[in-house]
Amino acid sequence: MKVLLHVSHLVQWDIALSNSKNLKAIEAKSKIEIVVNAHAIQLYRELSENLLQQLNELENLNIKVKLCRNALRNNNIEESTLPATVEIVPAGIFEIIKKQEEGYYYVSP
Amino acid sequence: MKVLLHVSHLVQWDIALSNSKNLKAIEAKSKIEIVVNAHAIQLYRELSENLLQQLNELENLNIKVKLCRNALRNNNIEESTLPATVEIVPAGIFEIIKKQEEGYYYVSP
Amino acid sequence: MKVLLHVSHLVQWDIALSNSKNLKAIEAKSKIEIVVNAHAIQLYRELSENLLQQLNELENLNIKVKLCRNALRNNNIEESTLPATVEIVPAGIFEIIKKQEEGYYYVSP
């Protein structure tokens, strides 16, 4: 199972985390990627302890988190401030389509 | 036409109902499933007359409603309180992917 | 790349515009359609200068905007008041599935 969780609203982040863990609990080998863009990128404005812990947990589960560079710029978030556990992609929307082309199933939590 | 409507936010429930009816009006033979998880499961905390009527209507249209067991537990909703018109699935996210694998088209209302 | 952006909530409209432009900037030949239904149709209740300008911009980028007739009726919006830059479809949900059948990738901004 290959799954692309698209987080564009802040409220979707926690749901994406639950979805990821619930799916891994059933299908440990499932490949999961979370793409964050639009309003949801504001989550990365200040890196709380809670967020850093969540990102470590995701990394341990082998779940990739990808942030949209356009959204980071629009929200004046410096890439240098971001933890190594996230990846920056040129455009979230492009990544979302590319992954679907690669057979990932799309979910909007 | 096979359609999976994914309801994770309360506001999406009524839209999913409209979508279902509108699609059935055009394509009577379309197969529709509604998966409810995350915040939207709170709709099932107290079963209003309105909700029970909606569920009967969906059943008459042969539209399946599936509730996520993880979300039910997180919201302390007893499965024994739920009507026979809904089905419980171990994890909404798993159901959503499985259905897509079976050729259902995903929609987030 | 063929992309279907589904806008059912007002907050999703601006994100869909950004997504469209960001994708066109990377893949100029990508085919993009925006289907507007449910609550988001209220955007067309009064046609602001801003909205008309956005629609012209989308037309120049060869991006189609399709409005759901059911949603227009539910919101008492007269089709005669709508600009020529939008297309009316009988049901947004049907259009969304049809496009997916034609190979468009679904995104809920």
Coordinates of N, CA and C in Angstrom, one line a residue, chain B residues 2-109:
Chain B
K2 N -17.8 3.8 -9.4 CA -17.6 3.4 -8.0 C -16.9 4.6 -7.2
V3 N -17.6 5.0 -6.2 CA -17.1 6.2 -5.5 C -17.0 6.0 -4.0
L4 N -15.9 6.5 -3.5 CA -15.6 6.5 -2.1 C -15.6 7.9 -1.5
L5 N -16.6 8.2 -0.7 CA -16.7 9.6 -0.1 C -16.1 9.5 1.3
H6 N -15.1 10.3 1.5 CA -14.4 10.2 2.8 C -14.7 11.4 3.6
V7 N -15.4 11.1 4.8 CA -15.9 12.2 5.7 C -15.1 12.2 6.9
S8 N -14.2 13.1 7.1 CA -13.4 13.2 8.3 C -13.7 14.4 9.2
H9 N -14.5 15.4 8.6 CA -14.9 16.6 9.3 C -16.4 16.6 9.3
L10 N -17.0 17.1 10.4 CA -18.4 17.1 10.6 C -19.1 17.8 9.4
V11 N -18.6 18.9 9.0 CA -19.2 19.7 7.9 C -19.3 18.9 6.6
Q12 N -18.5 17.8 6.5 CA -18.5 17.0 5.2 C -19.7 16.0 5.1
W13 N -20.3 15.7 6.3 CA -21.4 14.7 6.3 C -22.5 15.1 5.3
D14 N -23.1 16.3 5.6 CA -24.2 16.7 4.7 C -23.9 16.8 3.3
I15 N -22.6 17.2 3.0 CA -22.2 17.3 1.6 C -22.1 16.0 1.0
A16 N -21.6 15.0 1.8 CA -21.6 13.6 1.3 C -22.9 13.1 0.9
L17 N -23.9 13.4 1.7 CA -25.3 13.0 1.5 C -25.8 13.6 0.1
S18 N -25.6 14.9 0.0 CA -26.0 15.6 -1.3 C -25.3 15.0 -2.5
N19 N -24.0 14.8 -2.3 CA -23.2 14.2 -3.4 C -23.8 12.8 -3.8
S20 N -24.1 12.0 -2.8 CA -24.6 10.7 -3.0 C -25.9 10.7 -3.8
K21 N -26.8 11.6 -3.4 CA -28.1 11.7 -4.0 C -28.0 12.2 -5.4
N22 N -27.2 13.2 -5.6 CA -27.0 13.8 -6.9 C -26.4 12.8 -7.9
L23 N -25.5 12.0 -7.4 CA -24.8 11.1 -8.3 C -25.8 9.9 -8.6
K24 N -26.6 9.5 -7.6 CA -27.5 8.4 -7.9 C -28.6 8.9 -8.8
A25 N -29.0 10.2 -8.8 CA -30.0 10.7 -9.7 C -29.5 10.7 -11.2
I26 N -28.2 10.7 -11.4 CA -27.7 10.7 -12.7 C -27.3 9.3 -13.1
E27 N -26.6 8.6 -12.2 CA -26.2 7.2 -12.4 C -26.7 6.3 -11.4
A28 N -27.9 5.8 -11.6 CA -28.6 5.0 -10.6 C -27.8 3.8 -10.2
K29 N -27.0 3.3 -11.1 CA -26.3 2.0 -10.8 C -24.9 2.3 -10.1
S30 N -24.6 3.5 -9.9 CA -23.2 3.8 -9.3 C -23.2 3.2 -7.9
K31 N -22.0 2.7 -7.6 CA -21.7 2.1 -6.2 C -21.1 3.2 -5.4
I32 N -21.7 3.5 -4.2 CA -21.2 4.6 -3.4 C -20.9 4.0 -2.0
E33 N -19.8 4.4 -1.4 CA -19.5 4.1 0.0 C -19.1 5.4 0.7
I34 N -19.5 5.5 1.9 CA -19.1 6.7 2.7 C -18.3 6.2 3.9
V35 N -17.1 6.6 4.0 CA -16.2 6.2 5.2 C -16.1 7.4 6.1
V36 N -16.5 7.2 7.4 CA -16.5 8.3 8.4 C -15.4 8.0 9.4
N37 N -14.5 8.9 9.6 CA -13.5 8.7 10.6 C -13.1 10.1 11.2
A38 N -12.1 10.1 12.0 CA -11.6 11.4 12.6 C -12.7 12.2 13.3
H39 N -12.6 13.5 13.2 CA -13.6 14.3 13.9 C -15.1 14.0 13.6
A40 N -15.3 13.6 12.4 CA -16.7 13.4 11.9 C -17.4 12.3 12.6
I41 N -16.6 11.4 13.3 CA -17.3 10.3 14.0 C -18.1 10.8 15.2
Q42 N -17.9 12.1 15.6 CA -18.7 12.7 16.7 C -20.1 12.8 16.4
L43 N -20.4 12.7 15.1 CA -21.8 12.8 14.6 C -22.6 11.6 15.2
Y44 N -21.9 10.5 15.6 CA -22.5 9.3 16.1 C -22.6 9.2 17.6
R45 N -22.2 10.3 18.2 CA -22.2 10.3 19.7 C -23.6 10.2 20.2
E46 N -24.5 11.0 19.7 CA -25.9 10.9 20.0 C -26.7 10.7 18.7
L47 N -27.5 9.7 18.6 CA -28.2 9.4 17.4 C -29.5 10.2 17.3
S48 N -29.4 11.3 16.5 CA -30.6 12.1 16.4 C -31.6 11.4 15.4
E49 N -32.9 11.8 15.5 CA -33.9 11.3 14.6 C -33.5 11.6 13.1
N50 N -33.0 12.8 13.0 CA -32.5 13.2 11.6 C -31.4 12.3 11.1
L51 N -30.5 12.0 11.9 CA -29.4 11.1 11.4 C -29.9 9.7 11.1
L52 N -30.8 9.1 11.9 CA -31.3 7.8 11.7 C -32.1 7.8 10.4
Q53 N -32.8 8.9 10.1 CA -33.6 9.0 8.9 C -32.6 9.0 7.7
Q54 N -31.6 9.8 7.8 CA -30.6 9.9 6.7 C -30.0 8.5 6.4
L55 N -29.7 7.8 7.5 CA -29.1 6.4 7.3 C -30.1 5.5 6.6
N56 N -31.3 5.6 7.0 CA -32.3 4.7 6.3 C -32.4 5.1 4.8
E57 N -32.4 6.4 4.6 CA -32.4 6.9 3.2 C -31.2 6.3 2.4
L58 N -30.0 6.4 3.0 CA -28.8 5.9 2.4 C -28.9 4.4 2.1
E59 N -29.5 3.7 3.1 CA -29.6 2.2 2.9 C -30.6 1.9 1.8
N60 N -31.6 2.7 1.7 CA -32.6 2.5 0.6 C -31.9 2.7 -0.8
L61 N -31.0 3.6 -0.8 CA -30.2 3.9 -2.1 C -29.1 2.9 -2.3
N62 N -29.0 2.0 -1.3 CA -27.9 1.0 -1.4 C -26.5 1.6 -1.2
I63 N -26.4 2.6 -0.4 CA -25.1 3.3 -0.1 C -24.6 2.8 1.2
K64 N -23.4 2.3 1.3 CA -22.9 1.8 2.5 C -22.2 2.9 3.3
V65 N -22.4 2.9 4.6 CA -21.8 3.8 5.6 C -20.9 3.0 6.5
K66 N -19.6 3.3 6.5 CA -18.6 2.6 7.3 C -17.9 3.5 8.3
L67 N -18.0 3.1 9.5 CA -17.4 3.9 10.6 C -16.1 3.3 11.1
C68 N -15.1 4.2 11.3 CA -13.8 3.8 11.8 C -13.8 3.4 13.3
R69 N -13.3 2.2 13.6 CA -13.3 1.7 15.0 C -12.3 2.5 15.8
N70 N -11.2 2.9 15.2 CA -10.2 3.7 16.0 C -10.9 5.1 16.4
A71 N -11.6 5.7 15.5 CA -12.2 7.0 15.8 C -13.3 6.8 16.9
L72 N -14.1 5.7 16.7 CA -15.1 5.4 17.7 C -14.5 5.3 19.1
R73 N -13.4 4.5 19.2 CA -12.8 4.4 20.5 C -12.2 5.7 21.1
N74 N -11.6 6.5 20.2 CA -11.0 7.7 20.7 C -12.1 8.7 21.2
N75 N -13.3 8.5 20.7 CA -14.4 9.4 21.1 C -15.4 8.7 22.1
N76 N -14.9 7.5 22.6 CA -15.7 6.8 23.6 C -17.1 6.5 23.2
I77 N -17.3 6.1 21.9 CA -18.6 5.8 21.4 C -18.7 4.3 21.4
E78 N -19.7 3.7 22.1 CA -19.9 2.3 22.2 C -20.5 1.8 20.9
E79 N -19.9 0.7 20.4 CA -20.4 0.2 19.1 C -21.8 -0.4 19.3
S80 N -22.1 -0.8 20.5 CA -23.5 -1.4 20.7 C -24.6 -0.4 20.6
T81 N -24.2 0.9 20.6 CA -25.2 2.0 20.5 C -25.5 2.3 19.1
L82 N -24.7 1.8 18.2 CA -24.9 2.2 16.7 C -26.0 1.4 16.0
P83 N -26.6 2.0 15.1 CA -27.7 1.3 14.3 C -27.1 0.3 13.4
A84 N -28.0 -0.6 13.0 CA -27.6 -1.7 12.1 C -27.3 -1.2 10.7
T85 N -27.7 0.0 10.4 CA -27.5 0.5 9.0 C -26.1 1.0 8.8
V86 N -25.2 0.9 9.8 CA -23.8 1.3 9.6 C -22.9 0.0 9.8
E87 N -21.8 0.0 9.2 CA -20.8 -1.1 9.4 C -19.6 -0.5 10.1
I88 N -19.0 -1.3 11.0 CA -17.7 -0.8 11.6 C -16.5 -1.5 10.9
V89 N -15.5 -0.7 10.6 CA -14.3 -1.2 10.0 C -13.2 -0.9 10.9
P90 N -12.2 -1.8 10.9 CA -11.1 -1.7 11.9 C -10.4 -0.3 11.8
A91 N -10.1 0.2 10.6 CA -9.5 1.5 10.4 C -10.0 2.1 9.2
G92 N -10.5 3.3 9.3 CA -11.1 4.1 8.2 C -10.0 4.2 7.1
I93 N -8.8 4.6 7.4 CA -7.8 4.8 6.5 C -7.5 3.6 5.6
F94 N -7.5 2.5 6.3 CA -7.2 1.2 5.6 C -8.3 0.9 4.6
E95 N -9.6 1.2 5.0 CA -10.7 0.9 4.1 C -10.7 1.8 2.9
I96 N -10.3 3.1 3.1 CA -10.2 4.1 2.0 C -9.2 3.6 1.0
I97 N -8.1 3.1 1.4 CA -7.0 2.7 0.5 C -7.5 1.4 -0.2
K98 N -8.1 0.5 0.5 CA -8.5 -0.8 0.0 C -9.5 -0.6 -1.1
K99 N -10.5 0.4 -0.9 CA -11.5 0.7 -1.9 C -10.9 1.3 -3.1
Q100 N -9.9 2.1 -2.9 CA -9.2 2.7 -4.1 C -8.5 1.6 -4.9
E101 N -7.9 0.7 -4.2 CA -7.3 -0.5 -4.9 C -8.3 -1.3 -5.7
E102 N -9.6 -1.2 -5.2 CA -10.7 -2.0 -5.9 C -11.3 -1.1 -7.0
G103 N -10.7 0.1 -7.3 CA -11.2 0.9 -8.4 C -12.2 2.0 -8.0
Y104 N -12.4 2.2 -6.7 CA -13.3 3.3 -6.3 C -12.5 4.6 -6.5
Y105 N -13.3 5.6 -6.9 CA -12.7 6.9 -7.1 C -12.9 7.7 -5.8
Y106 N -11.8 8.3 -5.3 CA -11.8 9.0 -4.0 C -12.4 10.5 -4.2
V107 N -13.2 10.8 -3.2 CA -13.7 12.2 -3.1 C -13.7 12.7 -1.7
S108 N -13.2 13.9 -1.4 CA -13.3 14.5 -0.1 C -14.3 15.6 -0.2
P109 N -15.5 15.4 0.3 CA -16.6 16.4 0.1 C -16.3 17.7 0.9

